Coordinates of C-alpha atoms and ligand atoms in Angstrom, one line a residue:
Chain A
X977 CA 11.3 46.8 -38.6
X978 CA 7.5 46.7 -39.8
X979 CA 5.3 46.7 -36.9
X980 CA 2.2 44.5 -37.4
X981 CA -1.5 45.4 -36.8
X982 CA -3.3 43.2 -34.6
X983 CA -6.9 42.7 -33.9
X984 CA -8.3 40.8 -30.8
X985 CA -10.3 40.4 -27.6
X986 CA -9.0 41.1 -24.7
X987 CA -10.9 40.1 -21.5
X988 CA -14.5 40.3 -23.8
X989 CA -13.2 43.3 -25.0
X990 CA -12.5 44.1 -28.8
X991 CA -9.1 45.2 -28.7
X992 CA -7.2 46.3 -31.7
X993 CA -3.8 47.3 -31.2
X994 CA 0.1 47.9 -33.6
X995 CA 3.4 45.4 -32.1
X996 CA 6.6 44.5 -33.8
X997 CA 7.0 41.3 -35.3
X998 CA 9.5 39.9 -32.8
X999 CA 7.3 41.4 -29.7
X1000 CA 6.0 39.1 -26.9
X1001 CA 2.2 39.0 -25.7
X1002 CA 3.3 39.8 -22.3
X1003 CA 5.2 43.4 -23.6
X1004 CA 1.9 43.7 -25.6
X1005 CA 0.0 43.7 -22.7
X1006 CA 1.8 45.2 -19.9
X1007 CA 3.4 48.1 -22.1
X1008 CA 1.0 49.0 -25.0
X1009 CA -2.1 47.9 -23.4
X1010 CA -1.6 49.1 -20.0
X1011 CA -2.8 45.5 -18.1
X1012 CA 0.3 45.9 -15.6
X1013 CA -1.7 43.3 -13.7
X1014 CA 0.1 40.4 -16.3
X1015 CA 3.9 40.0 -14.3
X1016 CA 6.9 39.7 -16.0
X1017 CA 9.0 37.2 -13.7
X1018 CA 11.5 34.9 -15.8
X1019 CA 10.5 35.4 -19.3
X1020 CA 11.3 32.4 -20.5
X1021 CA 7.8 30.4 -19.4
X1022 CA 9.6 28.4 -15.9
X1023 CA 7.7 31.0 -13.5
X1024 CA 4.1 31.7 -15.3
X1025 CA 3.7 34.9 -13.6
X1026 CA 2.9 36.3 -17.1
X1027 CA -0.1 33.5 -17.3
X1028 CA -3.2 34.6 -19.5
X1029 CA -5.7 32.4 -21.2
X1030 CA -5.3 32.3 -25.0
X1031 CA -8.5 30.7 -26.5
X1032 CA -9.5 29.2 -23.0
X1033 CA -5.8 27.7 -22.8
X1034 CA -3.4 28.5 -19.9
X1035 CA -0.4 29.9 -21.5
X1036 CA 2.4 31.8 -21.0
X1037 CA 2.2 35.3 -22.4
X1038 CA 6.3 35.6 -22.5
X1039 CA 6.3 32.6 -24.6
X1040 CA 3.7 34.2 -27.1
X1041 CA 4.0 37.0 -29.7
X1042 CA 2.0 39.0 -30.0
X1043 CA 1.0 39.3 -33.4
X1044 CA -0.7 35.5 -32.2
X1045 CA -3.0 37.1 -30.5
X1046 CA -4.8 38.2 -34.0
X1047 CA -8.2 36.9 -33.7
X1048 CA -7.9 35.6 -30.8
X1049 CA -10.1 35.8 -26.9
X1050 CA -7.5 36.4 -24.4
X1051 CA -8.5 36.5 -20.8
X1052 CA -6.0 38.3 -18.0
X1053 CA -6.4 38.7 -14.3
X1054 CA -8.1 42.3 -15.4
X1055 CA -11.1 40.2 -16.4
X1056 CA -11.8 38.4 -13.0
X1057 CA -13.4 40.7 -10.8
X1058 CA -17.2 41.7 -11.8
X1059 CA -16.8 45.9 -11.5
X1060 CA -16.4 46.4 -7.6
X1061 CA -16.8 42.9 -6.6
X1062 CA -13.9 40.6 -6.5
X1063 CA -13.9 37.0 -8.1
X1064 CA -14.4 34.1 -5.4
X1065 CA -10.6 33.3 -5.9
X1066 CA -9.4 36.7 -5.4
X1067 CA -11.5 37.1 -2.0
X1068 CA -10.2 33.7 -1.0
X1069 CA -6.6 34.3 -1.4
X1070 CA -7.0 37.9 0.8
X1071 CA -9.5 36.1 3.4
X1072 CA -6.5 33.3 3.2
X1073 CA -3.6 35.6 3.2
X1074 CA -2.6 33.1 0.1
X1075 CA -0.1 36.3 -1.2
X1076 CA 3.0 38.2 0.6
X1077 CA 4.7 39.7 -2.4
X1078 CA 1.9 39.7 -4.7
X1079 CA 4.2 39.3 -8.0
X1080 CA 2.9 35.5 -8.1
X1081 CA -0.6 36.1 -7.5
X1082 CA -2.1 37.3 -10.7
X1083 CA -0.6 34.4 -12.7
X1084 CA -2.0 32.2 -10.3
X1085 CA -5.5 33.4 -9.9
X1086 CA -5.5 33.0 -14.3
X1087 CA -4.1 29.6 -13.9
X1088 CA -6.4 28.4 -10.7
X1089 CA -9.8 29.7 -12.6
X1090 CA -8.7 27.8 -15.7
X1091 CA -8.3 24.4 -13.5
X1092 CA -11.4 25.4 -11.7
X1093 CA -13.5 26.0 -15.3
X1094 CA -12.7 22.7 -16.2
X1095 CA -12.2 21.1 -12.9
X1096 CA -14.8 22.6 -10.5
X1097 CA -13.4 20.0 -7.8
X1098 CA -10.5 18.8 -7.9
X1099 CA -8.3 17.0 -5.8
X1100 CA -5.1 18.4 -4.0
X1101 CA -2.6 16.7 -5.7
X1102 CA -4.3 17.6 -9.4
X1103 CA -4.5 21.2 -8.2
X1104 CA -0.4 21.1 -7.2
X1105 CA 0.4 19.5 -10.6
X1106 CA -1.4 22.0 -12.8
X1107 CA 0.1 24.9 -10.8
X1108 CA 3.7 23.3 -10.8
X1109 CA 4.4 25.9 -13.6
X1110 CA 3.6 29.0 -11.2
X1111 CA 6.8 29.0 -8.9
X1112 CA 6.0 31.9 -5.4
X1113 CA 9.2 32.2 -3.7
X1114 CA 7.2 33.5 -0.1
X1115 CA 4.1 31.6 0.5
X1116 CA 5.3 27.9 0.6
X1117 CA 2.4 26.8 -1.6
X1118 CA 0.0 26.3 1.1
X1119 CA -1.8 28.5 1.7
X1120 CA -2.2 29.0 -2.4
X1121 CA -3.4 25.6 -2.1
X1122 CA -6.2 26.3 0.8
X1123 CA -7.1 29.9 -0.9
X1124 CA -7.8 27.6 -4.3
X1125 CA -9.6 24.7 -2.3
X1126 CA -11.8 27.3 -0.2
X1127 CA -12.6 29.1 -3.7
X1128 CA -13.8 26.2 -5.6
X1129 CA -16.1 25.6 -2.6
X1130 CA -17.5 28.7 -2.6
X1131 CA -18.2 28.7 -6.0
X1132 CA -19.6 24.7 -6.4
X1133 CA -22.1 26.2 -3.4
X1134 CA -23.2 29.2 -5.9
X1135 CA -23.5 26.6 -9.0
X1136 CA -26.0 24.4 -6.6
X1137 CA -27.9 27.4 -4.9
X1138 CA -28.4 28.3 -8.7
X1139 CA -29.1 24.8 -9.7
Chain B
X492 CA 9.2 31.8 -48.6
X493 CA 11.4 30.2 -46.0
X494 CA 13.9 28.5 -48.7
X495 CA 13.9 32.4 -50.2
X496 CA 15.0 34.2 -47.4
X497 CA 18.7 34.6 -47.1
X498 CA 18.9 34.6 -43.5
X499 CA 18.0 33.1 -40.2
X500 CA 14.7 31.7 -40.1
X501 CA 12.5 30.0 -37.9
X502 CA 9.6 28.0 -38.1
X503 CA 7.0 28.4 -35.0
X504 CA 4.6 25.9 -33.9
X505 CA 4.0 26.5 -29.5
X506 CA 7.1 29.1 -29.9
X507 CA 8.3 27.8 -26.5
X508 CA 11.7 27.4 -27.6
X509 CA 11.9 29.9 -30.3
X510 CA 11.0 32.5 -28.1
X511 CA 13.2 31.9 -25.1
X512 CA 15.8 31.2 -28.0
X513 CA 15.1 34.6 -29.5
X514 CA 15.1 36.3 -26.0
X515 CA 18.3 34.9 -24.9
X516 CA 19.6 36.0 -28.3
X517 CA 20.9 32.4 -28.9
X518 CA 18.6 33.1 -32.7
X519 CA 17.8 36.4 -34.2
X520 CA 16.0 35.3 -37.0
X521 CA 15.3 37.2 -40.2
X522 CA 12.1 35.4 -41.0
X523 CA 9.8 34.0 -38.6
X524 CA 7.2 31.7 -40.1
X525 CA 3.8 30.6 -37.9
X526 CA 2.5 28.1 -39.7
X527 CA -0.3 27.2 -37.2
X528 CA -2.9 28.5 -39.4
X529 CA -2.2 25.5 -42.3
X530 CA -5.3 23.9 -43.2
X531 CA -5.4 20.6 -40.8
X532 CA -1.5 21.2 -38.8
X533 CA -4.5 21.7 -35.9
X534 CA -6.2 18.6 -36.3
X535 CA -5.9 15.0 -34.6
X536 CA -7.4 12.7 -37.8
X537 CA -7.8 9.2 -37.6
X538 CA -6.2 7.4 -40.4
X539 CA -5.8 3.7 -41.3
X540 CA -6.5 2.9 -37.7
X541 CA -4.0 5.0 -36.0
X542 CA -4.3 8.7 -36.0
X543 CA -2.6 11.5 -38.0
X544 CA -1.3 14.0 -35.4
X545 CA -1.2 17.7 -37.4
X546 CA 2.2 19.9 -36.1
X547 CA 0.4 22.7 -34.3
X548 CA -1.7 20.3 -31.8
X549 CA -0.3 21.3 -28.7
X550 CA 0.5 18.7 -26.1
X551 CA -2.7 19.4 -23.8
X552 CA -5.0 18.6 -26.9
X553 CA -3.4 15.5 -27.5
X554 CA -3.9 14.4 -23.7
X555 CA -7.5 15.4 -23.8
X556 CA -7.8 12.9 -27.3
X557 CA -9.0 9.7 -25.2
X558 CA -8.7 7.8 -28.6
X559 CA -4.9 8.4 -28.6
X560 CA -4.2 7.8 -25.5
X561 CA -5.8 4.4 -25.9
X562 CA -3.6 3.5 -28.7
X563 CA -0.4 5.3 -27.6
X564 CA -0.4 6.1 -24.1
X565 CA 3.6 5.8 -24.1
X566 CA 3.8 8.5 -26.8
X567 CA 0.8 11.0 -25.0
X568 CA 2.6 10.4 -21.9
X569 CA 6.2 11.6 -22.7
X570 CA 4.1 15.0 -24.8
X571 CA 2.6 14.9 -21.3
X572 CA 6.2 15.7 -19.3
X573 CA 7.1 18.5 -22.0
X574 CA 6.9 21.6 -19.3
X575 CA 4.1 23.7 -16.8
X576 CA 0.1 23.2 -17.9
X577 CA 1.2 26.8 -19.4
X578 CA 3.8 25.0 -21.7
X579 CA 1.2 22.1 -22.3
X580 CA -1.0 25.4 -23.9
X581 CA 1.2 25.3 -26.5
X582 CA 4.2 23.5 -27.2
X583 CA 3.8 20.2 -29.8
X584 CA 5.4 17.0 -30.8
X585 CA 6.9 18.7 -33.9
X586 CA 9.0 21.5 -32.1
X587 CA 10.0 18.8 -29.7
X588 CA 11.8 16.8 -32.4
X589 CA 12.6 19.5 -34.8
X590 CA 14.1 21.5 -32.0
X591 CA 16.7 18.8 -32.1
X592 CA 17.4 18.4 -28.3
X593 CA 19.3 14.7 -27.5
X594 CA 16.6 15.0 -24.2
X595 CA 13.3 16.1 -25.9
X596 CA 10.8 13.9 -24.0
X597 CA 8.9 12.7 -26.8
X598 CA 11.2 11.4 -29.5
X599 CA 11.8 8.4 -27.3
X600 CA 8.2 7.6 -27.9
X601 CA 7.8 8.7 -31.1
X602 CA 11.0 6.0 -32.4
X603 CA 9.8 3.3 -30.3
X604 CA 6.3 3.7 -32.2
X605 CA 7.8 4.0 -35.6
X606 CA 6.2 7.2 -35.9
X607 CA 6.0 8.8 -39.7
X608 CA 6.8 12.5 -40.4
X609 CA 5.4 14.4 -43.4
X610 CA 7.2 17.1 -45.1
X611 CA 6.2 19.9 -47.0
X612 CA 9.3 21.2 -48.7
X613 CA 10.1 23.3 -51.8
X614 CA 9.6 19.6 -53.6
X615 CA 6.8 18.6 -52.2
X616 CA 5.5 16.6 -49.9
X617 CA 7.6 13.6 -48.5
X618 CA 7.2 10.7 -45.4
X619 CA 10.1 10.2 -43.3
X620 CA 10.4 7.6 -40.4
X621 CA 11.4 10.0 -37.0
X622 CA 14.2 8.2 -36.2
X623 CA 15.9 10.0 -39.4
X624 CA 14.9 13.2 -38.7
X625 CA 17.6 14.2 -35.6
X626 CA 21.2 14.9 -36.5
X627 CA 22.6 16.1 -33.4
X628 CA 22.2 18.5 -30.6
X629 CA 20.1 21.5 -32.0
X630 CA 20.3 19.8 -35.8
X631 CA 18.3 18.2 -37.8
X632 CA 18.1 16.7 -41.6
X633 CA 15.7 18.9 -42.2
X634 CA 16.2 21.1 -45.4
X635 CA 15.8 24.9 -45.3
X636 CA 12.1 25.3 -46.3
X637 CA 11.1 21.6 -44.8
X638 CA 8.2 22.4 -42.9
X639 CA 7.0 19.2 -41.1
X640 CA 3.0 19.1 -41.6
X641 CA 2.2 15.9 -39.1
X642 CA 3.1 13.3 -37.3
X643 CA 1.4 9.3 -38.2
X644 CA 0.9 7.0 -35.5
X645 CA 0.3 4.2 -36.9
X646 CA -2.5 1.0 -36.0
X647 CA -1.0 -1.1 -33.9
X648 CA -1.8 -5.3 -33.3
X649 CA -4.2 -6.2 -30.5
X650 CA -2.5 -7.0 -27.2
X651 CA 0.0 -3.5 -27.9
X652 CA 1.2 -1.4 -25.7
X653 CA 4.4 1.1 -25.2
X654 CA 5.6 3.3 -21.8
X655 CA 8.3 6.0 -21.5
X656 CA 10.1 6.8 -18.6
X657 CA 12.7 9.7 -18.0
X658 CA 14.6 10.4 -14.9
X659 CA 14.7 14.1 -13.6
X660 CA 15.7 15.3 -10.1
X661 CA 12.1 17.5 -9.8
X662 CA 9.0 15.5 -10.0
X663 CA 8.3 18.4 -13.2
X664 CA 9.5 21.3 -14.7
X665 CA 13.0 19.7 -15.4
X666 CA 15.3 17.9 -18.7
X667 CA 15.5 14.5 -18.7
X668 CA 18.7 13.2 -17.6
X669 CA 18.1 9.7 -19.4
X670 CA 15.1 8.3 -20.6
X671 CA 13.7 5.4 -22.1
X672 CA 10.8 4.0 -24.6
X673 CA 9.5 1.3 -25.2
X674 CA 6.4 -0.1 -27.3
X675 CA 5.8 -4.0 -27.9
X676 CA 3.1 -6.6 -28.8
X677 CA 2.3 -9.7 -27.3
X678 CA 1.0 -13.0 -29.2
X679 CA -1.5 -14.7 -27.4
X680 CA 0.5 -16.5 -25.5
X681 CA 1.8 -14.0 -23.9
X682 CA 5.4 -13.9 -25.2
X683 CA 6.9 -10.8 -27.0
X684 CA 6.7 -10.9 -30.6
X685 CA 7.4 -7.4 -31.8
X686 CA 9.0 -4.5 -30.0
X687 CA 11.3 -1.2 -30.2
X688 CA 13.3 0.1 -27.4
X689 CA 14.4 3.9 -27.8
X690 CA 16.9 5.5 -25.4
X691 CA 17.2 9.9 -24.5
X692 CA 19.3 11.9 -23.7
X693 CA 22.0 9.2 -23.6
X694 CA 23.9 9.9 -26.5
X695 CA 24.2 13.3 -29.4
X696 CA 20.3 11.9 -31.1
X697 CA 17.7 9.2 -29.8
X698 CA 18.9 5.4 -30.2
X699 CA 16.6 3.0 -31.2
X700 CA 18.3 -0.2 -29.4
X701 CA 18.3 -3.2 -31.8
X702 CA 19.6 -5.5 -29.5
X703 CA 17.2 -4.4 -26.2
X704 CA 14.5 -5.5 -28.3
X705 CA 15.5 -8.7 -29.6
X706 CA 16.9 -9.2 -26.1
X707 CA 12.8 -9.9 -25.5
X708 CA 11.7 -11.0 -28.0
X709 CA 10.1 -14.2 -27.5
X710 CA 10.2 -13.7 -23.9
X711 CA 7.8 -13.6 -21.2
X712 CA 9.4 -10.5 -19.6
X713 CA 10.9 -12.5 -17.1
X714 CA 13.8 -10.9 -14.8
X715 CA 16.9 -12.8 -17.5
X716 CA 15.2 -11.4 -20.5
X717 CA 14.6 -7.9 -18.4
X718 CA 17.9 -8.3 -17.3
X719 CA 19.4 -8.7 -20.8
X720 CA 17.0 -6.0 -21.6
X721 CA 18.4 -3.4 -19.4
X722 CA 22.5 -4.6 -19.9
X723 CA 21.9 -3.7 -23.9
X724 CA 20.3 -0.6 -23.3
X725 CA 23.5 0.8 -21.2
X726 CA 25.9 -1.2 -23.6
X727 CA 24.4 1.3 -25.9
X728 CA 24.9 4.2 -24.0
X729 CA 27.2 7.1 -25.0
X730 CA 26.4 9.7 -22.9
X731 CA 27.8 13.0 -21.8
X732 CA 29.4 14.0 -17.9
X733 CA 28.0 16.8 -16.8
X734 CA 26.6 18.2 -13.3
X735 CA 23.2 17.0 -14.3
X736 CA 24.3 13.5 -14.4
X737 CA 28.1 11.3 -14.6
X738 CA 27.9 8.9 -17.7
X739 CA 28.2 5.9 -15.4
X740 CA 24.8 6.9 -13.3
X741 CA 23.2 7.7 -16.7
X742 CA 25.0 4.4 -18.1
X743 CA 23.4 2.4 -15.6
X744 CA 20.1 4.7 -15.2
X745 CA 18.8 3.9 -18.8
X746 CA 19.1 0.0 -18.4
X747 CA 16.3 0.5 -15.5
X748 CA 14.3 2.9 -17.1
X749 CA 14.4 0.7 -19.9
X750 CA 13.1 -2.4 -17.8
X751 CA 10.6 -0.6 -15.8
X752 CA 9.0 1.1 -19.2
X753 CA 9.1 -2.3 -20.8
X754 CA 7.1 -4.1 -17.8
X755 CA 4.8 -1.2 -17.9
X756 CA 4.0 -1.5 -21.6
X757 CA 3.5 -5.1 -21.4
X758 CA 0.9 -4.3 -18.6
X759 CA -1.0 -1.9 -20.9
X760 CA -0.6 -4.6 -23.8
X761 CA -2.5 -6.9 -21.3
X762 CA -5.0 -4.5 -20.5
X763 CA -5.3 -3.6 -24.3
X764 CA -5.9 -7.1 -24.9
X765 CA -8.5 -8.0 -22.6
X766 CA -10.2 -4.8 -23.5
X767 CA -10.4 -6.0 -26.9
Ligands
FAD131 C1 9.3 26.2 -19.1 C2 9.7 25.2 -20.1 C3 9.7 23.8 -19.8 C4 10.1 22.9 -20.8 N1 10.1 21.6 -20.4 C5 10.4 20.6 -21.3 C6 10.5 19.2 -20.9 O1 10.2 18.9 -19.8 N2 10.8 18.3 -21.9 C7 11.1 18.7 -23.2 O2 11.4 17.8 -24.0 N3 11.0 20.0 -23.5 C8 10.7 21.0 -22.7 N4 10.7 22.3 -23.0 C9 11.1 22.7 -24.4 C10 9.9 22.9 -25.4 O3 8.7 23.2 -24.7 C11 9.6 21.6 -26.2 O4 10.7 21.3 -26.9 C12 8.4 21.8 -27.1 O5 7.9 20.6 -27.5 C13 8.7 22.7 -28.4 O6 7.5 22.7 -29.2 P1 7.0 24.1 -29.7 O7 5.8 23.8 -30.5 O8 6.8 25.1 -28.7 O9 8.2 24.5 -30.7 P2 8.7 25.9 -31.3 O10 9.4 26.6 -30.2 O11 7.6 26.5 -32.0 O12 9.8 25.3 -32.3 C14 10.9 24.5 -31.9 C15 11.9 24.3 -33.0 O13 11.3 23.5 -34.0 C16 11.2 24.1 -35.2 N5 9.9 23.8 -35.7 C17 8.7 24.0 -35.0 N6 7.7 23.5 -35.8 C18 8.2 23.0 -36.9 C19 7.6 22.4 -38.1 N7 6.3 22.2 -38.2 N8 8.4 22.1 -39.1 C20 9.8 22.3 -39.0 N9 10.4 22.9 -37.9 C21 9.6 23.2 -36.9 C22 11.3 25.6 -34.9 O14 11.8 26.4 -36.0 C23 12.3 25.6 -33.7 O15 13.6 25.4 -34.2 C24 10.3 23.3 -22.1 C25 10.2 24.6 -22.4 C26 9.9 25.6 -21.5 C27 9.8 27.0 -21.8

């Protein structure tokens, strides 16, 4: 089978990088690329542990081949922290113990900072909807949902301070 | 290209069923073909006074389009059930209905607005209503080498409005069990003078129910003209038994779906009408 060249960004970076035809974003990432921090849960797009942003859009990268990826800015929990220091929603699920297993978390942090670039404040019930696609089978939601809230704080104090 | 090649192929639009189709080794196509990159299959256009919907607009564009959801809010909201805000990323109107499943949530819409498809096959191009377009579970009478291009909505009279309703155990993330659409205008007396009914997931394709909509037709939407509303709709029924649902609950489910979408659209046809 022809394998297909590929050229991209890939958390701001310019990536280039050779996949089959029939090969998913996800096994792009995770095995050629080397961003184990994308999770492969169901792989067929019901748990959204593989979540990346493809062109600013919440996706699935399971559901995406990765020859799709030509051209195109795809952001992965990788790109969240800034060097050493963590992203507000990473500190927030730790300082919120938000994670047991961890397997959930990375797709969720991709999924809660694209709800929280479009949405810096939103309400509890939007914020359960647009994770509905990001099942965790040991936290109960909650405290995902408090970790997210106290996040979005955090960072609508930093937008004023910065006015 | 497509009509060419000898084997399996598959068209991708959002990929969200061909690639859990592919994975699960249900299709092993020979020739996959993203067509995403056509000049306009991206593009929501205004045309005539509806809007021209192109086959790679993914369902979260199409609920940011405030224009649409003015004119169609039945339609946006059944593309709104389709899946996760992951699945919303990507998957379109087009793979709904060419994917060919009797419980796609927005055919139902789609039938009830009299939707138009366009075509591109080895031909050329051609308009089809959608309601011709399913042939069964997983079929369609699309031609190998059919690619559809977009999907018209077309203008609709003042005082319009449509709904769609499905029933699923899970608030989301779940196949409709039975669902209903329905789209209808009111004269200025408030009575029904045009309207579609379209049942899912009730029978091998969509119905478009003849008799629920005449069945209100010159009504007022009161409860006999709901109620003969809702007794065609499961008259109509011919639905499978399975654990997700017996045909008698699914029977009797799509005669209330039916009535609450229909008093729901005539709410919006109201409120379209004022705003007017
Ligand atoms: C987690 C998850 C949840 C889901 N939930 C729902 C749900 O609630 N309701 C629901 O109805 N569906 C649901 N689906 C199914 C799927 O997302 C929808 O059917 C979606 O609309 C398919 O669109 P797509 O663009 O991804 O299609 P694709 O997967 O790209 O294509 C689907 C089919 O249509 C054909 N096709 C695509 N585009 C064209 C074209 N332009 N011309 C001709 N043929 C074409 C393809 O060859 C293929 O056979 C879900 C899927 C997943 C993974």
């Amino acid at each position: 089978m022809k394998t297909i060249q590929v050229s991209t960004t890939i958390n701001g970076d310019a990536t280039e990088f050779l996949c089959g035809p029939d090969e998913s974003l996800l096994d792009v990432l995770r095995n050629r690329l080397g961003l184990t921090g994308v999770k492969e849960g169901c792989g067929t797009g019901d748990c959204g542990a593989c979540s990346v942003t493809l062109d600013g859009r919440l996706v699935c990268s399971c559901l995406v081949l990765g020859a799709e990826a030509e051209g195109a800015q795809i952001g992965t929990v990788e790109g969240l922290a800034q060097g050493d220091r963590l992203h507000p929603l990473q500190q927030s699920f730790i300082d919120h113990a938000a994670l047991q297993c961890g397997i959930c978390t990375p797709g969720i942090l991709v999924a809660a900072k694209a709800l929280l670039d479009r949405n810096p404040d939103p309400t509890d019930t939007e914020l359960r909807y647009w994770l509905a696609g990001n099942l965790c089978r040991c936290t109960g939601y909650d405290k995902i949902i408090h970790a997210v809230q106290a996040a979005a704080r955090t960072m609508r104090e930093t937008a004023d301070a910065q006015g | 290209m497509l009509a060419a090649e000898p084997g399996v192929t598959r068209i991708l639009t959002g990929g969200t069923d061909v690639m859990v189709q592919m994975r699960a080794g249900l299709a092993a196509p020979a020739l996959v073909v993203d067509v995403k990159h056509l000049t306009g299959l991206r593009a929501i256009t205004p045309e005539a006074g509806g809007y021209r919907i192109g086959a790679a607009v993914p369902g979260a564009v199409m609920g940011e389009h405030a224009g649409l959801r003015a004119l169609w809010p039945g339609v946006v909201e059944g593309v709104e059930l389709i899946g996760s805000t992951q699945v919303q990323g990507r998957a379109t109107m087009a793979g709904n209905l060419c994917n060919g499943s009797p419980a796609a949530d927005a055919v139902p819409g789609l039938v009830a607005a009299d939707a138009v498809v366009r075509i591109m096959g080895v031909d050329g191009a051609r308009d089809c209503p959608v309601i011709d377009i399913p042939a069964g579970p997983g079929r369609t009478t699309l031609a190998k080498g059919d690619i559809v291009t977009s999907i018209f909505l077309p203008a609709r009279p003042a005082r319009s409005g449509d709904a769609y309703l499905r029933f699923t155990p899970r608030s989301e993330m779940d196949i409709a069990v039975v669902s209903a659409a329905v789209s209808l205008t009111l004269g200025a007396d408030g009575a029904v003078t045009a309207a579609r009914v379209a049942l899912g997931a009730v029978a091998p394709t969509v119905l478009l129910v003849d008799e629920a909509a005449q069945a209100i037709i010159g009504t007022r939407l009161d409860d006999a003209a709901l109620a003969a509303l809702a007794a065609a709709c499961s008259a109509a029924c011919r639905p499978i038994d399975d654990k997700r649902g017996t045909v008698a609950f699914r029977t009797q489910v799509a005669g209330v779906l039916a009535r609450r979408a229909a008093s729901i659209a005539r709410d919006r046809a109201h409120s379209a009408g004022d705003a007017a």
